[in-house]
Amino acid sequence: MIYLIFGYIYLMIHRPMEIWPGFEPMRPELVYFTILCAAWLIAWKRVMPDLNQLAIAGMGIVAYMSWMVSPWHDFGDVAVKNYTLVFVFGLILSTTLRDERAVHRVIVAFLAVMTLYMLHSVWEFRNGRHVYRMGIVRLVGIDQSLNDPNSFGASIVYALPFVRYLWFAWGPGGKRKLLIAYTLLSCGCIGLTGSRSSLLGLIVYLGLTVLLTSRKKFMWIGLAPLVALGGLMLLPSDLQTRFYTIIDPSVGPANAQESGQGRIMGFFIGLKLWQQNPVLGVGPGAWIPASRMPIESHSLYGQMLGELGTLGTIVFGVMIFAIARRLRTLFRNLRRDYDLPKQEPLFHLAQAIALSTVLLLVMGLFGHNLYRYNYVWYAAFTSVLVRSYRARPADEYAESWYPGWTGAWA
C-alpha cells in the first residue's frame, strides 16, 4: 500500500498527464486513484475516527454542499473534482499509515518528487518555458495545476521545514549533502519565480527556525542581512528590482503595486461575498464570476469566507485546531518520556509539521491556498503519529529504524 501512495504522490505533484498531452486522454490520475482506493478498502486499518479524520471529511462535505447550492456551480466542477482527490487521499493516509516510520517514508518520497519537479521546471525554463509578468521573466512549474509562479514558489516554501527534519533524522553522513543541494535548489527556484509572497514566506520560515531552535540567535540575526544581500546579488537585475518592491513599491511597475493592493482587497471582497451568502458561500472555484473580478482572491481568509461561508470557516478552524492539539500532545509526551526531547527525530518531525502549518496560515494573508493538500496531509500525519506513539512505550520508539540514528548525538 505504501508504494501505491508513493506513486500517487508523484502523479499529484509532477503531474505527467499535464506535461505530455498524450497521457491526458488515458486519465492516468483517475485510473490510478481508483486502484489506490480499491487497495485502501482492503488494507484500511480499522481505527476509531478521531477529530483529525472528521475534520478532513468535513472539509470535503462542506465543499460539496457549497458547490451544489451555488448559483455558479458550473465554474466549480474542476475545483471540486480536484479537492475530492485531496481530501480522500488525506483519509487514505490517516487510516493506512501505521507509525512514524511510514510517515517518514512518505516525507522522503515527497521531497524526492519535489526535487524532480523543480529540476524539470528549471530545465524547461532554460529551454524558454516561462511567463512574462510584472515586467520580468518568471519561472513556472512544469505542470498546469499549480504552475503559477506564486503557487510554485509557495509549494517549495511549504516543503522546506521537512528538510530540516531529515537533517536531524538522518544524522551525519552523505545524505546531508543531498539536503544542502535541495535547499539551494529551492532557494534558486524561489528567486527565479519572482514571487514576493514566496520570498516573504522563506524569510518567515528562516526567522522562525532561528528564533525557535538556534542557540545563536543574535549571530544569525546579524548575518541574515548579509546572506540576503548576497543571494539577491546572484539574481538578474530585473528580479532584484522585483524583490526590492517589497520595501519600496514605487520602484516597480504600476501593475506590481496594484497586485499588492489586490491581496488586501481580496479579504474585503470575500467578506462582502460572505455577507451575501453567509452559510455556505458562493462555492469552490466561483470566486471570479461571483466577485466579477479578473483574478482570484489572493487571500486564504477572503477565499474561505467568500467560497465556503460560515460553515466552511468553522470546519477549517476545527481542522487547524485538531492539528495543533495533536502536535501539543506529541510535544507534551516527548517531554514527559525523554530527558532530552529535542534530540529525538519525532520531535523535529512534529516541529516541521507545526512550522509548515504556520507558513500556510501566514502566506494565506497574500495567497489563496485553502484547497491545498498540505492541510489534510498534516491532519493525517499528526493523527497517525499520536496513535502510533500511544501504542507502544516511548523508550522503544526511535532508535531501531531511523537512518543514521545514533541516539543522543547532540
Short mmCIF file of C-alpha atoms in Angstrom, two decimals:
data_model
loop_
_atom_site.label_atom_id
_atom_site.label_comp_id
_atom_site.label_asym_id
_atom_site.label_seq_id
_atom_site.Cartn_x
_atom_site.Cartn_y
_atom_site.Cartn_z
CA MET A 1 0.00 0.00 0.00
CA ILE A 2 2.83 2.39 0.83
CA TYR A 3 4.24 2.06 -2.70
CA LEU A 4 0.85 2.89 -4.21
CA ILE A 5 0.87 6.01 -2.05
CA PHE A 6 4.33 6.91 -3.38
CA GLY A 7 3.06 6.56 -6.93
CA TYR A 8 0.12 8.82 -6.32
CA ILE A 9 2.34 11.46 -4.72
CA TYR A 10 4.30 11.50 -7.97
CA LEU A 11 1.16 11.86 -10.08
CA MET A 12 -0.24 14.54 -7.81
CA ILE A 13 2.86 16.77 -7.79
CA HIS A 14 4.80 16.19 -11.00
CA ARG A 15 1.58 15.57 -12.98
CA PRO A 16 2.93 13.91 -16.16
CA MET A 17 -0.57 13.90 -17.69
CA GLU A 18 -0.37 17.71 -17.82
CA ILE A 19 3.17 17.74 -19.22
CA TRP A 20 2.80 15.26 -22.05
CA PRO A 21 -0.60 15.68 -23.78
CA GLY A 22 -0.66 12.09 -24.97
CA PHE A 23 -1.30 10.90 -21.41
CA GLU A 24 -4.33 13.10 -20.78
CA PRO A 25 -6.95 11.05 -22.74
CA MET A 26 -5.90 7.99 -20.73
CA ARG A 27 -6.91 9.73 -17.47
CA PRO A 28 -3.94 8.23 -15.56
CA GLU A 29 -4.60 10.08 -12.30
CA LEU A 30 -8.24 8.98 -12.12
CA VAL A 31 -7.41 5.36 -13.05
CA TYR A 32 -4.55 5.21 -10.56
CA PHE A 33 -6.64 6.80 -7.81
CA THR A 34 -9.39 4.23 -8.41
CA ILE A 35 -6.83 1.43 -7.97
CA LEU A 36 -5.50 3.17 -4.85
CA CYS A 37 -9.00 3.40 -3.35
CA ALA A 38 -9.67 -0.27 -4.10
CA ALA A 39 -6.45 -1.24 -2.32
CA TRP A 40 -7.39 1.10 0.53
CA LEU A 41 -10.66 -0.73 1.12
CA ILE A 42 -8.64 -3.92 1.53
CA ALA A 43 -5.72 -2.56 3.57
CA TRP A 44 -7.69 0.01 5.58
CA LYS A 45 -6.66 -0.09 9.21
CA ARG A 46 -9.89 -0.07 11.20
CA VAL A 47 -9.49 2.64 13.81
CA MET A 48 -11.92 4.81 15.68
CA PRO A 49 -12.30 8.11 13.78
CA ASP A 50 -10.65 11.00 15.58
CA LEU A 51 -11.11 14.75 15.27
CA ASN A 52 -8.48 14.99 12.54
CA GLN A 53 -10.22 12.49 10.28
CA LEU A 54 -13.62 14.03 10.95
CA ALA A 55 -12.23 17.46 10.04
CA ILE A 56 -10.75 16.13 6.77
CA ALA A 57 -14.06 14.51 5.84
CA GLY A 58 -15.93 17.61 6.99
CA MET A 59 -13.97 19.85 4.61
CA GLY A 60 -14.92 17.57 1.72
CA ILE A 61 -18.59 17.51 2.73
CA VAL A 62 -18.76 21.31 3.10
CA ALA A 63 -17.09 21.79 -0.28
CA TYR A 64 -19.70 19.55 -1.91
CA MET A 65 -22.61 21.22 -0.11
CA SER A 66 -21.39 24.68 -1.06
CA TRP A 67 -20.87 23.62 -4.67
CA MET A 68 -24.32 22.04 -5.01
CA VAL A 69 -26.23 25.12 -3.81
CA SER A 70 -24.03 27.64 -5.61
CA PRO A 71 -25.54 29.65 -8.50
CA TRP A 72 -22.09 29.36 -10.12
CA HIS A 73 -21.66 25.59 -9.64
CA ASP A 74 -20.63 25.15 -13.29
CA PHE A 75 -17.48 27.13 -12.54
CA GLY A 76 -16.60 24.90 -9.59
CA ASP A 77 -16.57 21.49 -11.30
CA VAL A 78 -12.78 21.30 -11.64
CA ALA A 79 -12.13 22.70 -8.14
CA VAL A 80 -14.49 20.18 -6.52
CA LYS A 81 -13.09 17.27 -8.53
CA ASN A 82 -9.54 18.15 -7.54
CA TYR A 83 -10.43 18.67 -3.90
CA THR A 84 -12.20 15.30 -3.83
CA LEU A 85 -8.89 13.65 -4.65
CA VAL A 86 -7.18 15.77 -1.99
CA PHE A 87 -9.42 15.02 0.98
CA VAL A 88 -9.95 11.34 0.12
CA PHE A 89 -6.17 10.91 -0.15
CA GLY A 90 -5.89 12.56 3.27
CA LEU A 91 -8.27 9.93 4.68
CA ILE A 92 -6.21 7.21 2.99
CA LEU A 93 -3.04 8.49 4.66
CA SER A 94 -4.65 8.75 8.08
CA THR A 95 -6.04 5.20 8.03
CA THR A 96 -3.29 3.22 6.25
CA LEU A 97 -0.02 4.68 7.59
CA ARG A 98 0.90 2.62 10.63
CA ASP A 99 3.50 4.64 12.51
CA GLU A 100 6.10 7.40 12.31
CA ARG A 101 8.32 5.23 10.12
CA ALA A 102 5.62 5.19 7.43
CA VAL A 103 5.18 8.97 7.76
CA HIS A 104 8.95 9.36 7.42
CA ARG A 105 8.96 7.33 4.19
CA VAL A 106 6.11 9.41 2.76
CA ILE A 107 8.04 12.61 3.53
CA VAL A 108 11.19 11.27 1.86
CA ALA A 109 9.17 10.29 -1.21
CA PHE A 110 7.50 13.70 -1.23
CA LEU A 111 10.82 15.58 -1.19
CA ALA A 112 12.21 13.27 -3.88
CA VAL A 113 9.26 14.10 -6.14
CA MET A 114 9.62 17.80 -5.31
CA THR A 115 13.27 17.59 -6.39
CA LEU A 116 12.27 16.09 -9.74
CA TYR A 117 9.50 18.68 -10.09
CA MET A 118 11.87 21.60 -9.51
CA LEU A 119 14.66 20.22 -11.71
CA HIS A 120 12.26 19.57 -14.59
CA SER A 121 10.79 23.07 -14.22
CA VAL A 122 14.24 24.70 -14.24
CA TRP A 123 15.26 22.63 -17.27
CA GLU A 124 12.22 23.81 -19.21
CA PHE A 125 12.86 27.36 -18.03
CA ARG A 126 16.32 27.18 -19.60
CA ASN A 127 14.66 25.96 -22.79
CA GLY A 128 12.41 29.02 -22.90
CA ARG A 129 9.30 27.97 -20.94
CA HIS A 130 8.32 30.90 -18.71
CA VAL A 131 5.78 33.66 -18.21
CA TYR A 132 6.45 37.34 -18.69
CA ARG A 133 4.57 39.16 -15.97
CA MET A 134 5.11 42.27 -13.85
CA GLY A 135 7.82 43.32 -16.29
CA ILE A 136 10.06 40.27 -15.67
CA VAL A 137 10.64 36.75 -16.96
CA ARG A 138 9.40 34.31 -14.30
CA LEU A 139 9.97 30.62 -13.67
CA VAL A 140 6.80 28.50 -13.65
CA GLY A 141 6.12 24.91 -12.62
CA ILE A 142 6.18 22.21 -15.25
CA ASP A 143 2.55 21.24 -14.56
CA GLN A 144 -0.67 23.19 -15.15
CA SER A 145 -2.48 22.89 -11.80
CA LEU A 146 -0.03 24.73 -9.51
CA ASN A 147 2.42 26.09 -12.06
CA ASP A 148 1.76 29.79 -11.42
CA PRO A 149 4.96 31.45 -10.12
CA ASN A 150 3.32 32.27 -6.79
CA SER A 151 1.82 28.80 -6.34
CA PHE A 152 5.03 27.10 -7.46
CA GLY A 153 7.11 29.16 -5.06
CA ALA A 154 4.66 28.54 -2.21
CA SER A 155 4.82 24.75 -2.76
CA ILE A 156 8.60 24.94 -2.35
CA VAL A 157 8.39 27.03 0.83
CA TYR A 158 5.86 24.71 2.49
CA ALA A 159 8.20 21.72 1.95
CA LEU A 160 11.32 23.31 3.45
CA PRO A 161 10.59 22.52 7.14
CA PHE A 162 10.81 18.81 6.32
CA VAL A 163 14.34 19.27 5.02
CA ARG A 164 15.36 20.35 8.49
CA TYR A 165 13.59 17.33 9.98
CA LEU A 166 15.53 14.95 7.72
CA TRP A 167 18.75 16.73 8.68
CA PHE A 168 18.22 15.56 12.26
CA ALA A 169 16.67 12.19 11.43
CA TRP A 170 19.43 11.08 9.06
CA GLY A 171 22.28 12.31 11.21
CA PRO A 172 25.82 12.99 9.99
CA GLY A 173 26.68 11.49 6.63
CA GLY A 174 26.49 11.83 2.89
CA LYS A 175 22.73 12.23 2.85
CA ARG A 176 23.07 15.67 4.35
CA LYS A 177 24.80 16.82 1.17
CA LEU A 178 21.62 15.96 -0.69
CA LEU A 179 19.64 18.12 1.74
CA ILE A 180 22.02 21.04 1.22
CA ALA A 181 21.65 20.68 -2.56
CA TYR A 182 17.86 20.51 -2.21
CA THR A 183 17.83 23.69 -0.12
CA LEU A 184 19.99 25.57 -2.62
CA LEU A 185 17.77 24.38 -5.48
CA SER A 186 14.68 25.54 -3.55
CA CYS A 187 16.10 29.00 -2.88
CA GLY A 188 17.18 29.35 -6.52
CA CYS A 189 13.71 28.40 -7.77
CA ILE A 190 12.04 30.86 -5.40
CA GLY A 191 14.32 33.59 -6.68
CA LEU A 192 13.61 32.79 -10.33
CA THR A 193 9.84 32.82 -9.80
CA GLY A 194 9.99 36.49 -8.85
CA SER A 195 7.30 35.71 -6.26
CA ARG A 196 7.40 38.26 -3.47
CA SER A 197 5.00 36.23 -1.34
CA SER A 198 7.23 33.15 -1.60
CA LEU A 199 10.30 35.19 -0.68
CA LEU A 200 8.48 36.55 2.37
CA GLY A 201 7.45 33.00 3.26
CA LEU A 202 11.08 31.90 3.02
CA ILE A 203 12.12 34.77 5.30
CA VAL A 204 9.39 33.87 7.81
CA TYR A 205 10.49 30.24 7.80
CA LEU A 206 14.14 31.11 8.35
CA GLY A 207 13.21 33.60 11.06
CA LEU A 208 11.04 31.10 12.91
CA THR A 209 13.71 28.42 12.63
CA VAL A 210 16.36 30.72 14.08
CA LEU A 211 14.19 32.12 16.86
CA LEU A 212 12.72 28.80 17.97
CA THR A 213 15.64 26.41 17.62
CA SER A 214 19.01 28.15 17.44
CA ARG A 215 21.11 28.92 20.47
CA LYS A 216 22.98 31.59 18.50
CA LYS A 217 20.00 33.75 17.65
CA PHE A 218 21.79 37.09 17.67
CA MET A 219 24.64 35.83 15.48
CA TRP A 220 22.19 34.56 12.84
CA ILE A 221 20.08 37.70 13.04
CA GLY A 222 23.20 39.75 12.41
CA LEU A 223 24.27 37.58 9.48
CA ALA A 224 20.82 37.47 7.90
CA PRO A 225 21.06 40.82 6.05
CA LEU A 226 24.45 39.85 4.57
CA VAL A 227 23.17 36.44 3.45
CA ALA A 228 20.05 38.02 1.94
CA LEU A 229 22.10 40.66 0.13
CA GLY A 230 24.47 38.02 -1.25
CA GLY A 231 21.60 35.90 -2.51
CA LEU A 232 19.93 38.93 -4.07
CA MET A 233 23.10 39.88 -5.93
CA LEU A 234 23.14 36.47 -7.63
CA LEU A 235 19.81 37.21 -9.33
CA PRO A 236 19.40 39.16 -12.58
CA SER A 237 18.86 42.89 -12.18
CA ASP A 238 15.16 42.76 -13.11
CA LEU A 239 14.49 40.22 -10.38
CA GLN A 240 16.46 42.32 -7.91
CA THR A 241 14.17 45.25 -8.71
CA ARG A 242 11.14 43.00 -8.39
CA PHE A 243 12.04 41.94 -4.84
CA TYR A 244 13.06 45.47 -3.89
CA THR A 245 9.43 46.50 -4.44
CA ILE A 246 8.63 44.71 -1.16
CA ILE A 247 10.40 47.61 0.58
CA ASP A 248 9.71 50.38 -1.93
CA PRO A 249 6.75 49.68 -4.27
CA SER A 250 7.45 52.84 -6.25
CA VAL A 251 10.49 51.32 -7.98
CA GLY A 252 8.33 48.70 -9.74
CA PRO A 253 5.73 48.97 -12.48
CA ALA A 254 2.20 50.13 -11.69
CA ASN A 255 0.72 46.65 -12.12
CA ALA A 256 3.07 45.33 -9.42
CA GLN A 257 1.69 47.92 -6.99
CA GLU A 258 -1.86 47.01 -7.99
CA SER A 259 -1.06 43.35 -7.38
CA GLY A 260 -0.03 44.12 -3.80
CA GLN A 261 -3.15 46.16 -3.17
CA GLY A 262 -5.30 43.39 -4.70
CA ARG A 263 -4.18 40.99 -1.96
CA ILE A 264 -5.59 43.36 0.63
CA MET A 265 -8.81 43.82 -1.31
CA GLY A 266 -9.21 40.04 -1.59
CA PHE A 267 -10.14 39.78 2.06
CA PHE A 268 -12.71 42.56 1.92
CA ILE A 269 -14.26 41.18 -1.27
CA GLY A 270 -14.50 37.80 0.44
CA LEU A 271 -16.16 39.48 3.41
CA LYS A 272 -18.71 41.05 1.06
CA LEU A 273 -19.43 37.70 -0.61
CA TRP A 274 -19.85 36.14 2.84
CA GLN A 275 -22.40 38.78 3.81
CA GLN A 276 -24.39 37.93 0.69
CA ASN A 277 -24.07 34.14 1.20
CA PRO A 278 -23.35 33.69 4.91
CA VAL A 279 -23.96 29.95 5.40
CA LEU A 280 -22.15 28.17 2.54
CA GLY A 281 -20.61 30.99 0.49
CA VAL A 282 -20.57 31.16 -3.30
CA GLY A 283 -18.98 27.73 -3.79
CA PRO A 284 -15.49 26.40 -4.61
CA GLY A 285 -13.98 27.86 -7.77
CA ALA A 286 -16.71 30.51 -8.08
CA TRP A 287 -14.68 33.48 -6.88
CA ILE A 288 -14.16 35.18 -10.24
CA PRO A 289 -17.77 35.01 -11.53
CA ALA A 290 -19.25 35.79 -8.12
CA SER A 291 -16.96 38.74 -7.37
CA ARG A 292 -16.76 39.88 -11.02
CA MET A 293 -13.03 40.31 -10.55
CA PRO A 294 -10.47 39.27 -13.19
CA ILE A 295 -8.22 37.42 -10.71
CA GLU A 296 -8.54 35.04 -7.78
CA SER A 297 -8.76 36.22 -4.18
CA HIS A 298 -5.03 36.03 -3.27
CA SER A 299 -6.25 35.73 0.33
CA LEU A 300 -6.87 32.49 2.23
CA TYR A 301 -9.22 34.20 4.66
CA GLY A 302 -11.18 36.05 1.99
CA GLN A 303 -11.39 32.85 -0.07
CA MET A 304 -12.56 30.83 2.94
CA LEU A 305 -15.30 33.27 3.93
CA GLY A 306 -16.41 34.01 0.38
CA GLU A 307 -16.39 30.50 -1.09
CA LEU A 308 -17.31 28.25 1.87
CA GLY A 309 -19.11 30.67 4.18
CA THR A 310 -19.57 30.30 7.93
CA LEU A 311 -19.86 26.52 7.89
CA GLY A 312 -16.67 26.07 5.89
CA THR A 313 -14.80 28.53 8.12
CA ILE A 314 -15.85 26.60 11.22
CA VAL A 315 -14.79 23.23 9.77
CA PHE A 316 -11.46 24.65 8.56
CA GLY A 317 -10.88 26.10 12.03
CA VAL A 318 -11.61 22.69 13.56
CA MET A 319 -9.01 21.08 11.27
CA ILE A 320 -6.35 23.61 12.29
CA PHE A 321 -7.33 23.11 15.95
CA ALA A 322 -7.07 19.33 15.53
CA ILE A 323 -3.57 19.62 14.05
CA ALA A 324 -2.47 21.97 16.86
CA ARG A 325 -3.99 19.71 19.51
CA ARG A 326 -2.22 16.61 18.22
CA LEU A 327 1.08 18.46 17.98
CA ARG A 328 0.67 19.67 21.55
CA THR A 329 0.05 16.08 22.65
CA LEU A 330 3.22 14.91 20.88
CA PHE A 331 5.39 17.62 22.38
CA ARG A 332 3.98 17.01 25.86
CA ASN A 333 4.51 13.24 25.66
CA LEU A 334 8.05 13.61 24.34
CA ARG A 335 8.95 15.98 27.17
CA ARG A 336 7.47 13.50 29.65
CA ASP A 337 9.23 10.40 28.26
CA TYR A 338 12.64 11.77 27.28
CA ASP A 339 15.21 13.74 29.23
CA LEU A 340 16.33 15.46 26.01
CA PRO A 341 13.25 15.50 23.75
CA LYS A 342 14.85 17.89 21.25
CA GLN A 343 17.33 15.15 20.37
CA GLU A 344 14.55 12.83 19.18
CA PRO A 345 13.71 12.78 15.44
CA LEU A 346 9.99 12.63 16.23
CA PHE A 347 10.27 15.99 17.99
CA HIS A 348 11.68 17.55 14.83
CA LEU A 349 9.05 15.87 12.67
CA ALA A 350 6.30 17.41 14.82
CA GLN A 351 8.13 20.73 14.71
CA ALA A 352 8.34 20.57 10.89
CA ILE A 353 4.59 19.98 10.64
CA ALA A 354 3.98 22.90 13.01
CA LEU A 355 6.27 25.25 11.05
CA SER A 356 4.75 24.31 7.70
CA THR A 357 1.23 24.85 9.08
CA VAL A 358 2.22 28.29 10.36
CA LEU A 359 3.68 29.09 6.93
CA LEU A 360 0.40 28.08 5.28
CA LEU A 361 -1.55 30.41 7.55
CA VAL A 362 0.91 33.30 7.27
CA MET A 363 1.24 33.06 3.50
CA GLY A 364 -2.54 32.81 3.37
CA LEU A 365 -2.51 36.55 4.09
CA PHE A 366 -1.43 37.04 0.48
CA GLY A 367 -2.29 33.74 -1.23
CA HIS A 368 -5.41 31.62 -1.78
CA ASN A 369 -4.22 28.24 -0.51
CA LEU A 370 -7.47 26.90 1.00
CA TYR A 371 -7.69 23.76 -1.15
CA ARG A 372 -4.05 22.72 -0.93
CA TYR A 373 -3.19 19.16 0.01
CA ASN A 374 -0.88 20.31 2.81
CA TYR A 375 -3.64 20.88 5.36
CA VAL A 376 -5.17 17.43 5.07
CA TRP A 377 -1.74 15.78 4.95
CA TYR A 378 -0.76 17.39 8.25
CA ALA A 379 -4.07 16.45 9.83
CA ALA A 380 -3.44 12.86 8.70
CA PHE A 381 0.22 12.81 9.80
CA THR A 382 -0.49 14.12 13.30
CA SER A 383 -3.34 11.63 13.70
CA VAL A 384 -1.03 8.74 12.79
CA LEU A 385 1.86 9.95 14.96
CA VAL A 386 -0.19 10.33 18.13
CA ARG A 387 -1.96 6.99 17.60
CA SER A 388 1.38 5.27 16.99
CA TYR A 389 3.05 6.92 19.97
CA ARG A 390 0.30 5.77 22.30
CA ALA A 391 0.54 2.21 21.00
CA ARG A 392 3.97 1.41 22.43
CA PRO A 393 6.39 2.63 25.09
CA ALA A 394 8.42 5.70 24.22
CA ASP A 395 11.73 4.09 25.20
CA GLU A 396 11.28 1.51 22.41
CA TYR A 397 10.33 4.09 19.90
CA ALA A 398 13.03 5.83 17.92
CA GLU A 399 16.33 4.02 17.89
CA SER A 400 15.52 0.97 15.80
CA TRP A 401 14.89 2.31 12.33
CA TYR A 402 15.84 5.97 11.75
CA PRO A 403 18.61 6.01 9.08
CA GLY A 404 21.85 7.19 10.62
CA TRP A 405 20.28 7.48 14.04
CA THR A 406 22.81 7.11 16.86
CA GLY A 407 20.79 8.05 19.91
CA ALA A 408 21.59 11.14 21.90
CA TRP A 409 24.12 12.59 19.45
CA ALA A 410 23.81 16.28 20.30
#
